[in-house]
Short mmCIF file of C-alpha atoms and ligand atoms in Angstrom, two decimals:
data_model
loop_
_atom_site.label_atom_id
_atom_site.label_comp_id
_atom_site.label_asym_id
_atom_site.label_seq_id
_atom_site.Cartn_x
_atom_site.Cartn_y
_atom_site.Cartn_z
CA MET A 23 -52.75 -52.87 -30.42
CA LEU A 24 -53.43 -51.81 -26.85
CA ASN A 25 -56.17 -49.29 -26.28
CA ARG A 26 -54.57 -46.40 -24.45
CA GLU A 27 -54.47 -42.63 -24.47
CA THR A 28 -51.85 -41.54 -26.98
CA ILE A 29 -50.12 -38.30 -27.86
CA ILE A 30 -48.80 -38.38 -31.41
CA VAL A 31 -45.65 -36.44 -32.23
CA LEU A 32 -45.36 -35.62 -35.93
CA ASP A 33 -41.72 -35.61 -36.98
CA PHE A 34 -40.53 -32.71 -39.13
CA GLY A 35 -36.89 -33.73 -38.84
CA GLY A 36 -35.82 -32.02 -35.62
CA GLN A 37 -32.94 -33.45 -33.56
CA TYR A 38 -35.14 -33.20 -30.47
CA THR A 39 -38.29 -34.81 -31.84
CA HIS A 40 -37.82 -37.95 -29.86
CA LEU A 41 -37.19 -36.03 -26.67
CA ILE A 42 -40.72 -34.63 -26.91
CA SER A 43 -42.14 -38.13 -27.02
CA ARG A 44 -39.89 -39.25 -24.22
CA ARG A 45 -40.83 -36.35 -21.94
CA ILE A 46 -44.50 -37.22 -22.45
CA ARG A 47 -43.78 -40.81 -21.44
CA GLU A 48 -42.01 -39.46 -18.37
CA LEU A 49 -45.30 -37.75 -17.55
CA GLY A 50 -46.85 -41.21 -17.57
CA VAL A 51 -48.70 -40.86 -20.88
CA TYR A 52 -48.03 -43.00 -23.91
CA SER A 53 -46.56 -41.20 -26.92
CA GLU A 54 -45.36 -42.23 -30.32
CA ILE A 55 -43.71 -40.56 -33.28
CA GLN A 56 -45.23 -40.60 -36.76
CA THR A 57 -43.98 -39.10 -40.00
CA TYR A 58 -45.32 -35.61 -40.65
CA ASN A 59 -47.35 -36.66 -43.70
CA ILE A 60 -49.33 -39.48 -42.12
CA PRO A 61 -52.81 -39.34 -43.70
CA PRO A 62 -55.77 -38.79 -41.34
CA ALA A 63 -57.10 -42.21 -42.44
CA GLU A 64 -54.01 -43.79 -40.83
CA LEU A 65 -54.45 -41.72 -37.67
CA GLU A 66 -58.01 -43.10 -37.47
CA LYS A 67 -56.51 -46.55 -36.93
CA ILE A 68 -54.72 -45.49 -33.74
CA PRO A 69 -57.31 -46.10 -31.01
CA ASP A 70 -57.27 -43.18 -28.56
CA ILE A 71 -55.39 -40.14 -29.82
CA LYS A 72 -55.69 -37.35 -27.26
CA GLY A 73 -53.39 -34.78 -28.86
CA ILE A 74 -50.93 -34.10 -31.67
CA ILE A 75 -47.63 -32.26 -31.43
CA PHE A 76 -45.80 -30.87 -34.46
CA SER A 77 -42.06 -31.13 -33.83
CA GLY A 78 -39.28 -28.74 -34.76
CA GLY A 79 -37.23 -29.20 -37.91
CA PRO A 80 -34.38 -27.68 -39.89
CA ASN A 81 -36.43 -26.30 -42.82
CA SER A 82 -38.21 -23.02 -43.50
CA VAL A 83 -41.92 -23.38 -44.06
CA TYR A 84 -41.91 -21.20 -47.18
CA GLU A 85 -39.13 -23.14 -48.95
CA ARG A 86 -39.97 -25.54 -51.76
CA ASN A 87 -40.16 -29.18 -50.65
CA SER A 88 -40.35 -28.32 -46.97
CA PRO A 89 -42.33 -30.87 -44.98
CA ILE A 90 -45.87 -29.61 -44.53
CA VAL A 91 -49.18 -31.10 -43.40
CA SER A 92 -52.47 -30.91 -45.26
CA LYS A 93 -55.46 -28.81 -44.21
CA GLU A 94 -57.36 -32.10 -43.87
CA LEU A 95 -55.29 -32.88 -40.82
CA PHE A 96 -56.64 -29.76 -39.12
CA THR A 97 -60.18 -30.69 -40.16
CA TRP A 98 -59.68 -34.18 -38.78
CA CYS A 99 -58.32 -32.84 -35.48
CA LYS A 100 -61.24 -30.43 -35.14
CA ARG A 101 -63.79 -33.14 -35.87
CA SER A 102 -62.10 -35.61 -33.54
CA LYS A 103 -61.61 -32.94 -30.84
CA VAL A 104 -57.86 -33.50 -30.84
CA PRO A 105 -55.80 -30.49 -29.70
CA ILE A 106 -52.59 -29.54 -31.56
CA LEU A 107 -49.38 -28.04 -30.24
CA GLY A 108 -46.68 -26.76 -32.62
CA ILE A 109 -43.09 -26.43 -31.42
CA CYS A 110 -40.53 -24.27 -33.29
CA TYR A 111 -40.95 -25.32 -36.96
CA GLY A 112 -44.34 -26.74 -35.96
CA HIS A 113 -45.22 -23.37 -34.39
CA GLN A 114 -44.45 -21.63 -37.70
CA LEU A 115 -46.13 -24.22 -39.88
CA ILE A 116 -49.58 -23.88 -38.31
CA PRO A 117 -50.09 -20.16 -39.09
CA TYR A 118 -48.38 -20.63 -42.48
CA ILE A 119 -50.99 -23.20 -43.53
CA LEU A 120 -53.97 -21.48 -41.94
CA GLY A 121 -53.40 -18.02 -43.45
CA GLY A 122 -50.86 -16.24 -41.23
CA ASN A 123 -47.45 -14.93 -42.15
CA VAL A 124 -43.96 -16.31 -41.45
CA LYS A 125 -40.75 -14.38 -42.21
CA ARG A 126 -37.03 -14.93 -42.08
CA LEU A 127 -35.23 -13.24 -39.18
CA ASP A 128 -32.35 -10.91 -39.96
CA ARG A 129 -30.26 -12.79 -37.45
CA ARG A 130 -30.84 -16.34 -36.17
CA GLU A 131 -31.90 -16.46 -32.53
CA PHE A 132 -30.15 -19.16 -30.55
CA GLY A 133 -29.96 -19.84 -26.82
CA LYS A 134 -31.69 -18.82 -23.61
CA THR A 135 -34.07 -15.88 -23.65
CA VAL A 136 -36.85 -14.46 -21.48
CA LEU A 137 -40.46 -15.24 -22.36
CA HIS A 138 -43.01 -12.64 -21.26
CA VAL A 139 -46.14 -14.60 -20.46
CA GLU A 140 -49.39 -12.85 -21.40
CA ASN A 141 -52.00 -15.47 -20.67
CA LYS A 142 -51.91 -18.16 -17.99
CA GLU A 143 -55.30 -19.76 -18.53
CA ASP A 144 -54.22 -23.04 -20.09
CA LEU A 145 -50.85 -23.73 -21.75
CA PHE A 146 -48.98 -21.43 -19.41
CA GLN A 147 -50.90 -22.19 -16.22
CA GLY A 148 -48.67 -21.94 -13.16
CA LEU A 149 -45.92 -19.97 -14.93
CA ASN A 150 -44.44 -16.66 -13.76
CA ASP A 151 -44.76 -13.46 -15.77
CA ASN A 152 -41.23 -13.97 -17.07
CA GLU A 153 -39.69 -17.37 -17.74
CA ILE A 154 -36.39 -18.58 -19.22
CA VAL A 155 -36.91 -20.45 -22.50
CA TRP A 156 -34.57 -21.91 -25.10
CA MET A 157 -34.80 -20.68 -28.69
CA SER A 158 -33.23 -21.88 -31.88
CA HIS A 159 -34.80 -20.39 -34.99
CA GLY A 160 -34.11 -18.48 -38.17
CA ASP A 161 -37.78 -17.70 -39.04
CA GLN A 162 -40.64 -16.33 -37.03
CA VAL A 163 -44.41 -15.89 -37.09
CA LEU A 164 -45.29 -12.27 -37.88
CA GLU A 165 -49.07 -12.49 -38.32
CA LEU A 166 -51.57 -14.96 -36.92
CA PRO A 167 -54.55 -16.39 -38.85
CA PRO A 168 -58.10 -15.41 -37.79
CA GLY A 169 -59.19 -17.00 -34.51
CA PHE A 170 -55.66 -17.03 -33.06
CA GLU A 171 -54.28 -14.86 -30.24
CA LYS A 172 -50.78 -14.25 -28.96
CA ILE A 173 -50.09 -15.55 -25.45
CA GLY A 174 -46.38 -14.80 -25.05
CA TYR A 175 -43.53 -12.81 -26.59
CA THR A 176 -39.81 -12.26 -26.16
CA ASP A 177 -37.82 -9.12 -26.87
CA ASN A 178 -36.81 -10.52 -30.27
CA CYS A 179 -39.90 -12.51 -31.11
CA PRO A 180 -43.25 -10.74 -30.98
CA ILE A 181 -45.31 -13.95 -31.30
CA ALA A 182 -43.38 -16.51 -29.27
CA ALA A 183 -46.57 -18.38 -28.31
CA TYR A 184 -50.19 -18.40 -29.46
CA ARG A 185 -53.47 -20.22 -29.12
CA ASN A 186 -56.75 -20.72 -30.94
CA ILE A 187 -59.07 -21.48 -28.11
CA ASN A 188 -62.01 -22.68 -30.24
CA ASP A 189 -60.04 -25.16 -32.30
CA ARG A 190 -57.66 -25.87 -29.41
CA ILE A 191 -54.49 -25.19 -31.41
CA TYR A 192 -51.35 -23.93 -29.64
CA GLY A 193 -47.84 -22.99 -30.67
CA VAL A 194 -44.54 -22.19 -28.96
CA GLN A 195 -41.49 -20.88 -30.80
CA PHE A 196 -39.14 -22.21 -28.11
CA HIS A 197 -38.20 -25.80 -27.27
CA ILE A 198 -40.18 -27.02 -24.27
CA GLU A 199 -38.61 -30.50 -24.49
CA VAL A 200 -35.08 -29.38 -23.50
CA ARG A 201 -34.08 -28.75 -19.91
CA HIS A 202 -32.84 -25.22 -20.71
CA THR A 203 -36.49 -24.15 -20.90
CA GLU A 204 -36.99 -24.11 -17.17
CA LYS A 205 -40.77 -24.67 -17.16
CA GLY A 206 -40.78 -26.77 -20.32
CA TYR A 207 -41.95 -29.83 -18.46
CA LYS A 208 -44.79 -27.88 -16.83
CA ILE A 209 -45.90 -26.49 -20.21
CA LEU A 210 -45.90 -29.99 -21.69
CA GLU A 211 -47.86 -31.27 -18.72
CA ASN A 212 -50.38 -28.44 -19.14
CA PHE A 213 -50.84 -29.51 -22.75
CA VAL A 214 -50.96 -33.26 -22.18
CA ARG A 215 -52.95 -33.42 -18.95
CA GLY A 216 -54.79 -30.08 -18.97
CA ILE A 217 -55.61 -29.35 -22.61
CA CYS A 218 -55.68 -32.92 -24.00
CA GLY A 219 -57.18 -34.32 -20.78
CA CYS A 220 -54.98 -37.43 -20.54
CA LYS A 221 -55.75 -39.27 -17.33
CA THR A 222 -54.09 -42.65 -17.53
CA SER A 223 -50.77 -43.72 -16.21
CA TRP A 224 -48.40 -45.48 -18.56
CA GLU A 225 -45.51 -47.44 -17.07
CA MET A 226 -42.55 -49.48 -18.27
CA GLU A 227 -44.54 -52.67 -17.53
CA ASN A 228 -47.02 -51.59 -20.20
CA TRP A 229 -44.15 -51.10 -22.56
CA ILE A 230 -42.88 -54.62 -21.90
CA GLU A 231 -46.31 -56.15 -22.43
CA GLU A 232 -46.65 -54.30 -25.69
CA ALA A 233 -43.12 -55.06 -26.86
CA ILE A 234 -43.78 -58.75 -26.27
CA GLN A 235 -46.97 -58.57 -28.33
CA ASN A 236 -45.14 -56.75 -31.13
CA ILE A 237 -42.30 -59.25 -31.21
CA ARG A 238 -44.79 -62.11 -31.27
CA LYS A 239 -46.65 -60.52 -34.17
CA ARG A 240 -43.50 -59.76 -36.14
CA VAL A 241 -41.43 -62.87 -35.53
CA GLY A 242 -44.08 -65.52 -34.88
CA GLY A 243 -42.51 -68.98 -34.82
CA ALA A 244 -39.44 -67.94 -36.86
CA LYS A 245 -35.90 -68.44 -35.64
CA VAL A 246 -33.86 -65.48 -34.44
CA ILE A 247 -30.16 -65.04 -34.22
CA MET A 248 -29.28 -62.37 -31.73
CA ALA A 249 -26.20 -60.17 -31.64
CA VAL A 250 -25.09 -59.67 -28.04
CA SER A 251 -22.27 -57.59 -26.61
CA GLY A 252 -22.85 -58.01 -22.88
CA GLY A 253 -24.02 -54.39 -22.66
CA VAL A 254 -27.34 -53.47 -21.14
CA ASP A 255 -29.05 -52.85 -24.51
CA SER A 256 -28.34 -56.16 -26.19
CA THR A 257 -28.82 -58.12 -22.96
CA VAL A 258 -32.25 -56.60 -22.30
CA ALA A 259 -33.20 -57.13 -25.95
CA ALA A 260 -32.05 -60.77 -25.73
CA VAL A 261 -34.00 -61.44 -22.55
CA LEU A 262 -37.13 -59.91 -24.09
CA LEU A 263 -36.74 -61.90 -27.29
CA HIS A 264 -36.09 -65.05 -25.28
CA ARG A 265 -39.37 -64.54 -23.40
CA VAL A 266 -41.25 -64.59 -26.66
CA VAL A 267 -39.41 -67.02 -28.90
CA GLY A 268 -37.80 -69.25 -26.26
CA LYS A 269 -35.63 -71.89 -27.84
CA ASN A 270 -35.97 -70.25 -31.23
CA LEU A 271 -33.42 -67.69 -30.05
CA TYR A 272 -29.73 -68.24 -30.54
CA CYS A 273 -27.37 -65.58 -29.12
CA ILE A 274 -24.07 -64.95 -30.74
CA PHE A 275 -21.22 -63.04 -29.21
CA VAL A 276 -18.52 -61.92 -31.61
CA ASP A 277 -15.14 -61.12 -30.17
CA ASN A 278 -13.97 -58.50 -32.67
CA GLY A 279 -10.51 -58.35 -31.16
CA LEU A 280 -11.21 -54.76 -30.12
CA LEU A 281 -12.68 -55.47 -26.70
CA ARG A 282 -11.51 -54.41 -23.27
CA LYS A 283 -9.36 -56.59 -21.04
CA LYS A 284 -11.13 -59.84 -19.98
CA GLU A 285 -14.36 -58.61 -21.55
CA ALA A 286 -15.07 -61.71 -23.62
CA GLU A 287 -14.86 -64.11 -20.65
CA GLU A 288 -17.06 -61.86 -18.51
CA VAL A 289 -19.77 -61.61 -21.15
CA ILE A 290 -19.92 -65.34 -21.70
CA SER A 291 -20.18 -66.16 -18.02
CA GLY A 292 -22.87 -63.45 -17.58
CA PHE A 293 -24.99 -65.05 -20.30
CA LYS A 294 -24.55 -68.48 -18.83
CA ARG A 295 -25.85 -67.12 -15.52
CA LEU A 296 -28.91 -65.78 -17.36
CA ASN A 297 -29.46 -69.20 -18.94
CA LEU A 298 -29.47 -67.72 -22.41
CA PRO A 299 -28.03 -69.85 -25.23
CA ILE A 300 -24.82 -68.20 -26.40
CA HIS A 301 -22.24 -69.04 -29.00
CA PHE A 302 -18.80 -67.45 -29.05
CA VAL A 303 -17.10 -66.43 -32.32
CA ASP A 304 -13.46 -65.46 -32.10
CA ALA A 305 -13.07 -63.11 -35.06
CA GLY A 306 -10.31 -60.79 -33.81
CA GLU A 307 -7.92 -61.65 -36.61
CA ILE A 308 -10.47 -60.99 -39.33
CA PHE A 309 -11.38 -57.57 -37.93
CA LEU A 310 -7.80 -56.50 -37.35
CA GLY A 311 -6.79 -57.68 -40.79
CA ARG A 312 -9.53 -55.61 -42.42
CA LEU A 313 -8.64 -52.54 -40.35
CA GLU A 314 -5.00 -52.63 -41.35
CA GLY A 315 -3.84 -49.27 -42.70
CA VAL A 316 -7.23 -47.61 -42.12
CA ALA A 317 -7.17 -44.33 -40.19
CA ASP A 318 -10.42 -42.60 -41.13
CA PRO A 319 -13.06 -42.92 -38.38
CA GLU A 320 -16.06 -43.38 -40.65
CA GLU A 321 -14.14 -45.91 -42.73
CA LYS A 322 -13.22 -47.86 -39.58
CA ARG A 323 -16.86 -47.88 -38.51
CA ARG A 324 -17.98 -48.98 -41.95
CA ILE A 325 -15.48 -51.84 -42.06
CA ILE A 326 -16.34 -53.00 -38.55
CA ALA A 327 -20.07 -52.83 -39.24
CA GLU A 328 -19.78 -54.75 -42.45
CA THR A 329 -17.43 -57.39 -41.06
CA PHE A 330 -19.73 -57.83 -38.11
CA ILE A 331 -22.80 -58.44 -40.24
CA ARG A 332 -20.96 -60.72 -42.65
CA ILE A 333 -19.80 -62.86 -39.73
CA PHE A 334 -23.34 -63.09 -38.54
CA GLU A 335 -24.59 -64.13 -41.90
CA LYS A 336 -21.91 -66.79 -42.13
CA LYS A 337 -22.76 -68.04 -38.66
CA ALA A 338 -26.44 -68.03 -39.53
CA LYS A 339 -25.80 -70.16 -42.60
CA GLU A 340 -23.77 -72.66 -40.57
CA LEU A 341 -26.48 -72.85 -37.96
CA GLU A 342 -29.21 -73.29 -40.53
CA ASN A 343 -27.72 -76.58 -41.59
CA THR A 344 -28.41 -78.05 -38.16
CA TRP A 345 -31.08 -75.85 -36.65
CA GLY A 346 -33.37 -74.93 -39.57
CA LYS A 347 -34.08 -71.64 -41.34
CA ILE A 348 -33.19 -68.42 -39.52
CA GLU A 349 -35.12 -65.35 -40.58
CA TYR A 350 -34.29 -62.64 -38.07
CA LEU A 351 -31.29 -60.85 -36.67
CA GLY A 352 -31.99 -59.40 -33.23
CA GLN A 353 -30.19 -56.23 -32.15
CA GLY A 354 -30.15 -54.01 -29.08
CA THR A 355 -30.31 -50.77 -31.08
CA ILE A 356 -31.74 -47.92 -29.01
CA TYR A 357 -33.08 -44.56 -30.07
CA PRO A 358 -29.95 -42.39 -29.77
CA ASP A 359 -28.09 -44.86 -32.03
CA ARG A 360 -30.61 -44.05 -34.70
CA VAL A 361 -30.77 -40.28 -34.21
CA GLU A 362 -27.06 -39.84 -34.51
CA SER A 363 -26.85 -42.02 -37.59
CA ALA A 364 -29.72 -39.96 -39.01
CA ALA A 365 -31.86 -43.02 -39.56
CA THR A 366 -34.92 -41.47 -37.97
CA SER A 367 -35.85 -39.00 -40.62
CA LYS A 368 -34.80 -37.87 -44.04
CA THR A 369 -34.10 -34.34 -42.89
CA ALA A 370 -31.88 -34.89 -39.83
CA VAL A 371 -28.13 -34.46 -40.30
CA ARG A 372 -25.73 -37.41 -40.03
CA ILE A 373 -23.22 -37.09 -37.18
CA LYS A 374 -21.66 -40.54 -36.74
CA SER A 375 -22.67 -43.86 -38.17
CA HIS A 376 -23.37 -46.14 -35.24
CA HIS A 377 -22.75 -49.68 -36.25
CA ASN A 378 -26.14 -51.06 -35.26
CA VAL A 379 -27.96 -49.23 -37.99
CA THR A 380 -25.60 -48.85 -40.90
CA LEU A 381 -26.27 -52.21 -42.50
CA PRO A 382 -24.56 -53.22 -45.69
CA GLU A 383 -26.66 -53.52 -48.78
CA GLY A 384 -27.91 -56.96 -49.64
CA MET A 385 -28.17 -58.16 -46.06
CA THR A 386 -30.38 -61.19 -46.10
CA LEU A 387 -31.59 -61.41 -42.48
CA LYS A 388 -34.55 -59.27 -41.39
CA LEU A 389 -34.01 -57.07 -38.35
CA VAL A 390 -35.83 -57.19 -35.03
CA GLU A 391 -34.90 -54.33 -32.71
CA PRO A 392 -37.30 -54.29 -29.77
CA LEU A 393 -35.64 -51.33 -27.99
CA ALA A 394 -35.40 -49.03 -31.01
CA SER A 395 -37.66 -46.35 -29.52
CA LEU A 396 -36.12 -46.21 -26.04
CA TYR A 397 -33.40 -44.19 -24.38
CA LYS A 398 -30.76 -45.87 -22.24
CA ASP A 399 -32.34 -44.97 -18.91
CA GLU A 400 -35.64 -46.40 -20.18
CA VAL A 401 -33.83 -49.58 -21.22
CA ARG A 402 -32.43 -49.80 -17.68
CA LYS A 403 -35.97 -49.53 -16.30
CA VAL A 404 -37.07 -52.34 -18.61
CA GLY A 405 -34.06 -54.38 -17.47
CA LYS A 406 -35.01 -53.85 -13.86
CA ALA A 407 -38.62 -54.79 -14.53
CA LEU A 408 -37.35 -57.96 -16.23
CA GLY A 409 -35.35 -58.80 -13.12
CA LEU A 410 -31.79 -58.35 -14.45
CA SER A 411 -29.00 -57.82 -11.95
CA ASP A 412 -27.53 -54.40 -11.19
CA ASP A 413 -24.21 -55.48 -12.71
CA VAL A 414 -25.86 -55.79 -16.09
CA ILE A 415 -28.19 -52.83 -15.72
CA TRP A 416 -25.49 -50.38 -14.64
CA ARG A 417 -22.76 -51.54 -16.96
CA GLN A 418 -21.29 -48.56 -18.78
CA PRO A 419 -22.22 -48.31 -22.45
CA PHE A 420 -19.53 -49.47 -24.84
CA PRO A 421 -19.63 -48.56 -28.53
CA GLY A 422 -20.13 -51.26 -31.17
CA PRO A 423 -16.84 -50.37 -32.96
CA SER A 424 -15.24 -50.86 -29.54
CA LEU A 425 -11.70 -49.69 -28.88
CA ALA A 426 -11.21 -48.90 -32.58
CA VAL A 427 -12.91 -45.52 -32.06
CA ARG A 428 -10.70 -44.85 -29.04
CA ILE A 429 -7.47 -45.30 -30.97
CA ILE A 430 -7.08 -42.22 -33.09
CA GLY A 431 -5.68 -43.32 -36.43
CA GLU A 432 -4.78 -46.85 -37.47
CA VAL A 433 -5.59 -49.73 -35.09
CA THR A 434 -2.77 -52.16 -34.29
CA GLU A 435 -2.31 -54.95 -31.73
CA GLU A 436 0.31 -52.91 -29.93
CA LYS A 437 -1.92 -49.85 -29.59
CA LEU A 438 -4.80 -52.05 -28.46
CA SER A 439 -2.76 -53.53 -25.70
CA ILE A 440 -1.60 -50.08 -24.49
CA LEU A 441 -5.17 -48.84 -24.52
CA ARG A 442 -6.48 -51.90 -22.66
CA GLU A 443 -3.98 -51.45 -19.85
CA ALA A 444 -4.71 -47.73 -19.51
CA ASP A 445 -8.45 -48.38 -19.62
CA THR A 446 -8.24 -51.01 -16.89
CA ILE A 447 -6.46 -48.55 -14.60
CA ILE A 448 -9.17 -45.95 -15.15
CA GLN A 449 -11.90 -48.52 -14.38
CA GLU A 450 -10.13 -49.67 -11.23
CA GLU A 451 -9.69 -46.15 -9.90
CA ILE A 452 -13.25 -45.10 -10.74
CA GLN A 453 -14.68 -48.26 -9.15
CA LYS A 454 -12.90 -47.42 -5.91
CA SER A 455 -14.20 -43.84 -5.89
CA SER A 456 -17.50 -42.18 -5.08
CA PHE A 457 -17.97 -41.60 -8.84
CA ARG A 458 -18.60 -45.30 -9.34
CA ASN A 459 -22.33 -45.09 -10.07
CA ARG A 460 -22.39 -41.49 -11.18
CA LEU A 461 -20.65 -41.71 -14.51
CA TRP A 462 -22.24 -42.50 -17.82
CA GLN A 463 -18.86 -43.60 -19.13
CA SER A 464 -15.20 -43.42 -18.24
CA PHE A 465 -12.45 -44.57 -20.57
CA ALA A 466 -9.07 -43.97 -22.16
CA VAL A 467 -8.32 -42.68 -25.65
CA LEU A 468 -4.97 -43.29 -27.28
CA LEU A 469 -3.73 -40.25 -29.17
CA PRO A 470 -1.36 -40.38 -32.13
CA VAL A 471 0.71 -37.68 -30.49
CA LYS A 472 4.14 -38.05 -28.95
CA SER A 473 5.54 -35.81 -26.31
CA VAL A 474 8.74 -35.51 -24.37
CA GLY A 475 8.97 -36.64 -20.76
CA VAL A 476 11.57 -37.55 -18.21
CA MET A 477 11.64 -40.84 -16.29
CA GLY A 478 14.45 -41.58 -13.90
CA ASP A 479 17.21 -39.62 -15.50
CA ALA A 480 16.25 -40.44 -19.02
CA ARG A 481 14.40 -38.54 -21.67
CA THR A 482 11.26 -40.25 -22.98
CA TYR A 483 9.38 -39.56 -26.18
CA GLU A 484 6.09 -41.43 -26.05
CA ASN A 485 2.35 -41.35 -26.64
CA VAL A 486 -0.41 -39.49 -24.84
CA ILE A 487 -3.53 -40.98 -23.24
CA ALA A 488 -6.63 -38.82 -22.92
CA VAL A 489 -9.00 -39.68 -20.09
CA ARG A 490 -12.69 -39.18 -20.81
CA ALA A 491 -15.33 -39.36 -18.05
CA VAL A 492 -18.82 -38.02 -18.62
CA GLU A 493 -22.12 -37.70 -16.84
CA SER A 494 -25.24 -37.98 -18.94
CA GLU A 495 -28.88 -38.91 -18.86
CA ASP A 496 -29.12 -40.39 -22.31
CA ALA A 497 -25.92 -39.54 -24.24
CA MET A 498 -27.76 -37.03 -26.40
CA THR A 499 -25.98 -34.45 -24.29
CA ALA A 500 -23.19 -35.09 -21.78
CA ASN A 501 -21.04 -33.12 -19.38
CA PHE A 502 -17.46 -33.94 -18.54
CA ALA A 503 -17.31 -35.27 -14.98
CA LYS A 504 -15.74 -32.98 -12.40
CA LEU A 505 -13.57 -35.79 -11.02
CA ASP A 506 -11.55 -35.05 -7.91
CA TRP A 507 -7.97 -33.97 -8.59
CA ASP A 508 -6.57 -36.80 -6.51
CA ILE A 509 -8.43 -39.43 -8.59
CA LEU A 510 -7.09 -37.86 -11.76
CA GLU A 511 -3.63 -37.68 -10.28
CA ARG A 512 -3.73 -41.38 -9.31
CA ILE A 513 -4.97 -42.35 -12.76
CA ALA A 514 -2.28 -40.29 -14.49
CA SER A 515 0.53 -41.51 -12.34
CA ARG A 516 -0.50 -45.18 -12.55
CA ILE A 517 -0.88 -45.02 -16.33
CA VAL A 518 2.52 -43.41 -16.85
CA ASN A 519 4.18 -45.82 -14.43
CA GLU A 520 2.42 -49.02 -15.39
CA VAL A 521 1.70 -48.70 -19.11
CA LYS A 522 4.67 -48.99 -21.37
CA GLY A 523 4.55 -46.50 -24.25
CA ILE A 524 2.75 -43.68 -22.40
CA ASN A 525 4.45 -40.76 -20.74
CA ARG A 526 1.64 -38.19 -20.53
CA VAL A 527 -2.04 -38.16 -19.56
CA VAL A 528 -4.53 -35.38 -20.32
CA TYR A 529 -8.15 -34.96 -19.21
CA ASP A 530 -10.89 -34.12 -21.72
CA ILE A 531 -12.98 -31.23 -20.35
CA THR A 532 -15.39 -30.70 -23.22
CA ASN A 533 -19.11 -31.30 -23.06
CA LYS A 534 -21.42 -32.78 -25.68
CA PRO A 535 -22.34 -30.73 -27.62
CA PRO A 536 -20.08 -29.33 -29.00
CA SER A 537 -17.90 -32.46 -28.68
CA THR A 538 -19.16 -36.03 -28.75
CA VAL A 539 -18.56 -38.61 -26.03
CA GLU A 540 -16.28 -40.82 -28.11
CA TRP A 541 -13.40 -39.16 -29.90
CA GLU A 542 -14.22 -40.72 -33.26
P1 LIG N 629 -21.09 -40.10 -29.11
O1 LIG N 629 -19.63 -40.32 -29.28
O2 LIG N 629 -21.84 -40.18 -30.40
O3 LIG N 629 -21.60 -41.31 -28.24
O4 LIG N 629 -21.41 -38.86 -28.34
C1 LIG N 629 -22.85 -41.38 -27.63
C2 LIG N 629 -22.97 -42.74 -26.97
O5 LIG N 629 -23.03 -43.75 -27.99
C3 LIG N 629 -21.94 -44.64 -27.88
N1 LIG N 629 -21.48 -44.89 -29.24
C4 LIG N 629 -21.80 -45.97 -29.96
N2 LIG N 629 -22.54 -47.06 -29.67
N3 LIG N 629 -22.13 -47.95 -31.81
C5 LIG N 629 -22.69 -48.05 -30.60
O6 LIG N 629 -23.33 -49.06 -30.34
C6 LIG N 629 -21.37 -46.89 -32.18
O7 LIG N 629 -20.86 -46.82 -33.29
C7 LIG N 629 -21.20 -45.86 -31.20
N4 LIG N 629 -20.54 -44.67 -31.21
C8 LIG N 629 -20.74 -44.10 -30.00
C9 LIG N 629 -20.91 -43.93 -27.03
O8 LIG N 629 -20.07 -44.83 -26.35
C10 LIG N 629 -21.77 -43.10 -26.12
O9 LIG N 629 -22.25 -43.84 -25.01
#
């Protein structure tokens, strides 16, 4: 393990836990997430811990079975001179354990509110007297333990921030890791650089060096079969794995029959250019056969995920006969895939099962997922550092279950071909426009809705295409893109004129949250 200054984030199940760690890395300081109940003896093994942050979480501290930490952790931090910062649930947990009082609010507080800053000596250095912060809580701290003092309040929350200057323990009720807290980044920087005294700079190159060491340690001389899709995640993961295991890597690209127009050919030629060994499996018929009659989104995902893994296993067995034993399955899973499938912690809520993580029981290959702690923009930085071309790095994300989650209801060949044509038109128009490198994703969704239209002199009664185009930093949140009207008009008119079976186009103007990027 590399010796470097580290901020540990203890995970109490909050949806934003990983954002805390990511913001710290953006500050140029290494950070990693550990489960909330890690024993101090395990912390001892991490070389240079400079601070610990308690994350938010969905529980109430006073409920039975809520995640709590032991008093020994506080003793260890004091002895090791490691400052603590509690955020939201973490902010309530500290006084609860050390002898303060936490109570349920009559009404949950959610959204932006004004923080009145009472002390600007350390955590709030450089802040104004009043700052906008983002709250989301149903409990609050009513009394602080001895040695603690209040350093900020809001109109609804008398102890919105506190500190214990001797033991260097801090707490904030609001979320400093989200952009809605305007000075959140500054507060985090004050904690990490000012209070914890982190000095080093941690870059993506360090991450690569470390990832290579970790892969080497985990995989050793074993053979790896790697799932690739042509997207930035799996390509970067493949290049990284290839650096370590060389000819022990075998990339497999499965055409699930649900891909976009010409996608399969493009992916294969891209991999050839990268000199990575790739094998093509044409499995469209199998996937479509298994999806027949299935309309439920989670069921579609489950079937696609399972079929995908089974095909891999079959391929692995075939390969083993000639190539020798294969032990690992490489995947380009990134952090948001795991958050939204609730694989990161027991307490987070499941939103959608992303195929990378929902593995069928009894899978015999072991997983190696070198990008599992990164966000997409971090993966792009790694890709750049590894020398990948802009075409690969800036390719729009495409979901594992592919066009199946963009056809609402049952998937059929006919619907796929309609969707492919509509999608191609959207891509062509976006590529020609100034939105080209500004969108996170742009695509078509085929709705199971028919509407009346008129073409020539005839009445039509056909399906509707929804256009989705979003801007996002990491897909955890996304805003619909404010495309120019004339682009939308061109897209709509081309789709209706050129795609048989469509007579109406609508534009999706919802953000995430409350919607998601994909429709299913
Ligand atoms: P949602 O729809 O959850 O999408 O807001 C967030 C991002 O994830 C992509 N996505 C997936 N990627 N397997 C994947 O590999 C999946 O099952 C999956 N579902 C959504 C989506 O395209 C968007 O970029």
